[in-house]
């Protein structure tokens, strides 16, 4: 006996509806990412990659699958998660949409196998292409923000660590390094996680001093390594090309070596002797001037810099500075951050 509308046909309709819904979902998510690549980043490579993936998805979205759509009968259209209602930053928005596209592609990979012999394989490949795009895009955003950052706060141990950092972020800080040379790892991990969250809430980069393992454990944006710390090539192997690696330098040989080894930025100093790095001789303003003439990557003058002498450092050629005490010991870190940035931006050409 042949049923008019067999069990097999019913199952096929359900599969078609799943495929139809997820093809839409993947394409919509990609479009949201594409708009940022196009209008936000003005990046044709990322924009074209999104477009190519959307076109590939469209190719699979046949009339047969569209015909199975039953929006009024779809119990899922009314459901939304509270997190969908709220995006705290472009980064959060992009991550949510990457997640959405990757999930949809996983569904298409599995159910697609029931529909067409090639569909499972194609969507598996596309899902991996999405992971690559996500990692490249995230890395690109990180490096762009590094280049746009002119004030760098390196923390010192403090009872008010989070409130001080938040106050500086409110003043416009976009780059933070967590530095604690004495705490236990359990404390370091706990503080680093909180600081990372705080930085990302304000759209700032979060770097860990000395420790590649901690940077990976808390998914930091990068690591800062001194001359006695892990070699850059090894750190790069562990962290990949998307994360930031900074290097301390005190003279031109160290600067040139750091650049050749692939550092993303360097510290230039100590400009002045400082109790924060007791016993380390000053490299002086001459080295700042040398960096201004010769350094091809972002560099931060560091060591003894405060609101009183920042203009001397700027006059020597610095466009970026890193500070510990000036902000960590400030009564009003927001105001100090604003003042230091206003001096640094004074010398910036109009964008
Ligand atoms: C931006 C920046 N520049 C230099 C340093 C110093 O690093 P290092 O020489 O490894 O000394 P410690 O900070 O580890 O004591 C830095 N941390 N940040
Ligand atoms: C970590 C470090 N590396 C070179 S100088 C320095 C400390 C700078 O601290 P401060 O801004 O308090 O002088
Ligand atoms: Mg170090």
PDB file of N, CA, C and O in Angstrom, residues 306-342:
ATOM      1  N   UNK A 306      55.504  60.995  33.594  1.00  0.00           N
ATOM      2  CA  UNK A 306      54.315  61.476  34.301  1.00  0.00           C
ATOM      3  C   UNK A 306      53.804  62.757  33.635  1.00  0.00           C
ATOM      4  O   UNK A 306      54.356  63.206  32.613  1.00  0.00           O
ATOM      5  N   UNK A 307      52.787  63.343  34.258  1.00  0.00           N
ATOM      6  CA  UNK A 307      52.158  64.531  33.661  1.00  0.00           C
ATOM      7  C   UNK A 307      53.141  65.706  33.569  1.00  0.00           C
ATOM      8  O   UNK A 307      53.006  66.557  32.696  1.00  0.00           O
ATOM      9  N   UNK A 308      54.158  65.725  34.457  1.00  0.00           N
ATOM     10  CA  UNK A 308      55.095  66.857  34.444  1.00  0.00           C
ATOM     11  C   UNK A 308      56.128  66.769  33.334  1.00  0.00           C
ATOM     12  O   UNK A 308      56.618  67.792  32.858  1.00  0.00           O
ATOM     13  N   UNK A 309      56.515  65.530  32.974  1.00  0.00           N
ATOM     14  CA  UNK A 309      57.606  65.440  31.992  1.00  0.00           C
ATOM     15  C   UNK A 309      57.164  64.860  30.650  1.00  0.00           C
ATOM     16  O   UNK A 309      57.994  64.704  29.749  1.00  0.00           O
ATOM     17  N   UNK A 310      55.879  64.565  30.496  1.00  0.00           N
ATOM     18  CA  UNK A 310      55.453  63.916  29.247  1.00  0.00           C
ATOM     19  C   UNK A 310      55.784  64.780  28.019  1.00  0.00           C
ATOM     20  O   UNK A 310      56.126  64.254  26.955  1.00  0.00           O
ATOM     21  N   UNK A 311      55.740  66.089  28.199  1.00  0.00           N
ATOM     22  CA  UNK A 311      56.019  66.937  27.024  1.00  0.00           C
ATOM     23  C   UNK A 311      57.490  66.901  26.606  1.00  0.00           C
ATOM     24  O   UNK A 311      57.783  67.041  25.419  1.00  0.00           O
ATOM     25  N   UNK A 312      58.381  66.634  27.555  1.00  0.00           N
ATOM     26  CA  UNK A 312      59.797  66.462  27.185  1.00  0.00           C
ATOM     27  C   UNK A 312      59.955  65.184  26.347  1.00  0.00           C
ATOM     28  O   UNK A 312      60.727  65.142  25.396  1.00  0.00           O
ATOM     29  N   UNK A 313      59.200  64.148  26.761  1.00  0.00           N
ATOM     30  CA  UNK A 313      59.294  62.858  26.053  1.00  0.00           C
ATOM     31  C   UNK A 313      58.679  63.001  24.655  1.00  0.00           C
ATOM     32  O   UNK A 313      59.221  62.506  23.659  1.00  0.00           O
ATOM     33  N   UNK A 314      57.580  63.737  24.597  1.00  0.00           N
ATOM     34  CA  UNK A 314      56.940  63.999  23.289  1.00  0.00           C
ATOM     35  C   UNK A 314      57.885  64.831  22.407  1.00  0.00           C
ATOM     36  O   UNK A 314      58.066  64.532  21.221  1.00  0.00           O
ATOM     37  N   UNK A 315      58.504  65.828  23.013  1.00  0.00           N
ATOM     38  CA  UNK A 315      59.437  66.670  22.231  1.00  0.00           C
ATOM     39  C   UNK A 315      60.610  65.853  21.692  1.00  0.00           C
ATOM     40  O   UNK A 315      61.155  66.168  20.631  1.00  0.00           O
ATOM     41  N   UNK A 316      60.967  64.799  22.419  1.00  0.00           N
ATOM     42  CA  UNK A 316      62.063  63.937  21.940  1.00  0.00           C
ATOM     43  C   UNK A 316      61.586  63.015  20.816  1.00  0.00           C
ATOM     44  O   UNK A 316      62.389  62.307  20.215  1.00  0.00           O
ATOM     45  N   UNK A 317      60.279  62.996  20.559  1.00  0.00           N
ATOM     46  CA  UNK A 317      59.778  62.219  19.411  1.00  0.00           C
ATOM     47  C   UNK A 317      58.773  61.128  19.750  1.00  0.00           C
ATOM     48  O   UNK A 317      58.296  60.428  18.857  1.00  0.00           O
ATOM     49  N   UNK A 318      58.418  60.966  21.037  1.00  0.00           N
ATOM     50  CA  UNK A 318      57.492  59.880  21.391  1.00  0.00           C
ATOM     51  C   UNK A 318      56.051  60.235  21.017  1.00  0.00           C
ATOM     52  O   UNK A 318      55.615  61.367  21.231  1.00  0.00           O
ATOM     53  N   UNK A 319      55.369  59.253  20.454  1.00  0.00           N
ATOM     54  CA  UNK A 319      53.927  59.411  20.177  1.00  0.00           C
ATOM     55  C   UNK A 319      53.104  58.502  21.076  1.00  0.00           C
ATOM     56  O   UNK A 319      51.885  58.601  21.128  1.00  0.00           O
ATOM     57  N   UNK A 320      53.818  57.569  21.739  1.00  0.00           N
ATOM     58  CA  UNK A 320      53.131  56.623  22.625  1.00  0.00           C
ATOM     59  C   UNK A 320      53.937  56.484  23.909  1.00  0.00           C
ATOM     60  O   UNK A 320      55.161  56.403  23.840  1.00  0.00           O
ATOM     61  N   UNK A 321      53.245  56.416  25.054  1.00  0.00           N
ATOM     62  CA  UNK A 321      53.967  56.199  26.317  1.00  0.00           C
ATOM     63  C   UNK A 321      53.281  55.109  27.142  1.00  0.00           C
ATOM     64  O   UNK A 321      52.068  54.908  27.043  1.00  0.00           O
ATOM     65  N   UNK A 322      54.113  54.457  27.968  1.00  0.00           N
ATOM     66  CA  UNK A 322      53.608  53.469  28.929  1.00  0.00           C
ATOM     67  C   UNK A 322      53.949  53.960  30.331  1.00  0.00           C
ATOM     68  O   UNK A 322      55.044  54.473  30.547  1.00  0.00           O
ATOM     69  N   UNK A 323      52.995  53.833  31.234  1.00  0.00           N
ATOM     70  CA  UNK A 323      53.238  54.302  32.602  1.00  0.00           C
ATOM     71  C   UNK A 323      52.744  53.283  33.625  1.00  0.00           C
ATOM     72  O   UNK A 323      51.795  52.543  33.363  1.00  0.00           O
ATOM     73  N   UNK A 324      53.399  53.284  34.788  1.00  0.00           N
ATOM     74  CA  UNK A 324      52.900  52.498  35.923  1.00  0.00           C
ATOM     75  C   UNK A 324      52.377  53.488  36.973  1.00  0.00           C
ATOM     76  O   UNK A 324      51.170  53.683  37.116  1.00  0.00           O
ATOM     77  N   UNK A 325      53.316  54.160  37.697  1.00  0.00           N
ATOM     78  CA  UNK A 325      52.896  54.960  38.866  1.00  0.00           C
ATOM     79  C   UNK A 325      51.955  56.106  38.519  1.00  0.00           C
ATOM     80  O   UNK A 325      51.049  56.409  39.279  1.00  0.00           O
ATOM     81  N   UNK A 326      52.196  56.727  37.380  1.00  0.00           N
ATOM     82  CA  UNK A 326      51.383  57.916  37.040  1.00  0.00           C
ATOM     83  C   UNK A 326      49.901  57.619  37.109  1.00  0.00           C
ATOM     84  O   UNK A 326      49.111  58.476  37.500  1.00  0.00           O
ATOM     85  N   UNK A 327      49.536  56.415  36.728  1.00  0.00           N
ATOM     86  CA  UNK A 327      48.103  56.067  36.786  1.00  0.00           C
ATOM     87  C   UNK A 327      47.775  55.228  38.008  1.00  0.00           C
ATOM     88  O   UNK A 327      46.751  55.459  38.661  1.00  0.00           O
ATOM     89  N   UNK A 328      48.645  54.274  38.352  1.00  0.00           N
ATOM     90  CA  UNK A 328      48.303  53.378  39.468  1.00  0.00           C
ATOM     91  C   UNK A 328      48.267  54.144  40.795  1.00  0.00           C
ATOM     92  O   UNK A 328      47.558  53.763  41.711  1.00  0.00           O
ATOM     93  N   UNK A 329      49.052  55.207  40.887  1.00  0.00           N
ATOM     94  CA  UNK A 329      49.068  55.964  42.153  1.00  0.00           C
ATOM     95  C   UNK A 329      48.310  57.285  42.047  1.00  0.00           C
ATOM     96  O   UNK A 329      48.388  58.122  42.950  1.00  0.00           O
ATOM     97  N   UNK A 330      47.617  57.477  40.965  1.00  0.00           N
ATOM     98  CA  UNK A 330      46.894  58.747  40.792  1.00  0.00           C
ATOM     99  C   UNK A 330      45.659  58.788  41.679  1.00  0.00           C
ATOM    100  O   UNK A 330      45.001  57.758  41.876  1.00  0.00           O
ATOM    101  N   UNK A 331      45.347  59.976  42.191  1.00  0.00           N
ATOM    102  CA  UNK A 331      44.091  60.103  42.941  1.00  0.00           C
ATOM    103  C   UNK A 331      42.912  60.037  42.000  1.00  0.00           C
ATOM    104  O   UNK A 331      41.852  59.513  42.341  1.00  0.00           O
ATOM    105  N   UNK A 332      43.105  60.578  40.804  1.00  0.00           N
ATOM    106  CA  UNK A 332      42.009  60.555  39.825  1.00  0.00           C
ATOM    107  C   UNK A 332      42.523  60.010  38.484  1.00  0.00           C
ATOM    108  O   UNK A 332      42.845  60.785  37.567  1.00  0.00           O
ATOM    109  N   UNK A 333      42.612  58.693  38.384  1.00  0.00           N
ATOM    110  CA  UNK A 333      43.205  58.090  37.177  1.00  0.00           C
ATOM    111  C   UNK A 333      42.484  58.486  35.886  1.00  0.00           C
ATOM    112  O   UNK A 333      43.126  58.618  34.842  1.00  0.00           O
ATOM    113  N   UNK A 334      41.180  58.740  35.962  1.00  0.00           N
ATOM    114  CA  UNK A 334      40.457  59.133  34.739  1.00  0.00           C
ATOM    115  C   UNK A 334      41.011  60.451  34.213  1.00  0.00           C
ATOM    116  O   UNK A 334      41.310  60.580  33.018  1.00  0.00           O
ATOM    117  N   UNK A 335      41.188  61.403  35.133  1.00  0.00           N
ATOM    118  CA  UNK A 335      41.672  62.728  34.714  1.00  0.00           C
ATOM    119  C   UNK A 335      43.107  62.654  34.209  1.00  0.00           C
ATOM    120  O   UNK A 335      43.457  63.296  33.214  1.00  0.00           O
ATOM    121  N   UNK A 336      43.935  61.851  34.897  1.00  0.00           N
ATOM    122  CA  UNK A 336      45.340  61.743  34.473  1.00  0.00           C
ATOM    123  C   UNK A 336      45.405  61.078  33.092  1.00  0.00           C
ATOM    124  O   UNK A 336      46.140  61.543  32.207  1.00  0.00           O
ATOM    125  N   UNK A 337      44.622  60.022  32.894  1.00  0.00           N
ATOM    126  CA  UNK A 337      44.621  59.354  31.576  1.00  0.00           C
ATOM    127  C   UNK A 337      44.185  60.346  30.502  1.00  0.00           C
ATOM    128  O   UNK A 337      44.802  60.436  29.429  1.00  0.00           O
ATOM    129  N   UNK A 338      43.147  61.111  30.804  1.00  0.00           N
ATOM    130  CA  UNK A 338      42.660  62.103  29.827  1.00  0.00           C
ATOM    131  C   UNK A 338      43.741  63.139  29.527  1.00  0.00           C
ATOM    132  O   UNK A 338      43.954  63.511  28.375  1.00  0.00           O
ATOM    133  N   UNK A 339      44.440  63.574  30.576  1.00  0.00           N
ATOM    134  CA  UNK A 339      45.476  64.599  30.357  1.00  0.00           C
ATOM    135  C   UNK A 339      46.621  64.034  29.509  1.00  0.00           C
ATOM    136  O   UNK A 339      47.051  64.657  28.521  1.00  0.00           O
ATOM    137  N   UNK A 340      47.109  62.829  29.880  1.00  0.00           N
ATOM    138  CA  UNK A 340      48.238  62.243  29.128  1.00  0.00           C
ATOM    139  C   UNK A 340      47.835  62.042  27.666  1.00  0.00           C
ATOM    140  O   UNK A 340      48.594  62.360  26.746  1.00  0.00           O
ATOM    141  N   UNK A 341      46.617  61.553  27.455  1.00  0.00           N
ATOM    142  CA  UNK A 341      46.152  61.337  26.068  1.00  0.00           C
ATOM    143  C   UNK A 341      46.020  62.663  25.321  1.00  0.00           C
ATOM    144  O   UNK A 341      46.351  62.741  24.138  1.00  0.00           O
ATOM    145  N   UNK A 342      45.558  63.684  26.025  1.00  0.00           N
ATOM    146  CA  UNK A 342      45.389  64.967  25.331  1.00  0.00           C
ATOM    147  C   UNK A 342      46.745  65.490  24.861  1.00  0.00           C
ATOM    148  O   UNK A 342      46.869  66.052  23.782  1.00  0.00           O
TER     149      UNK A 342
END
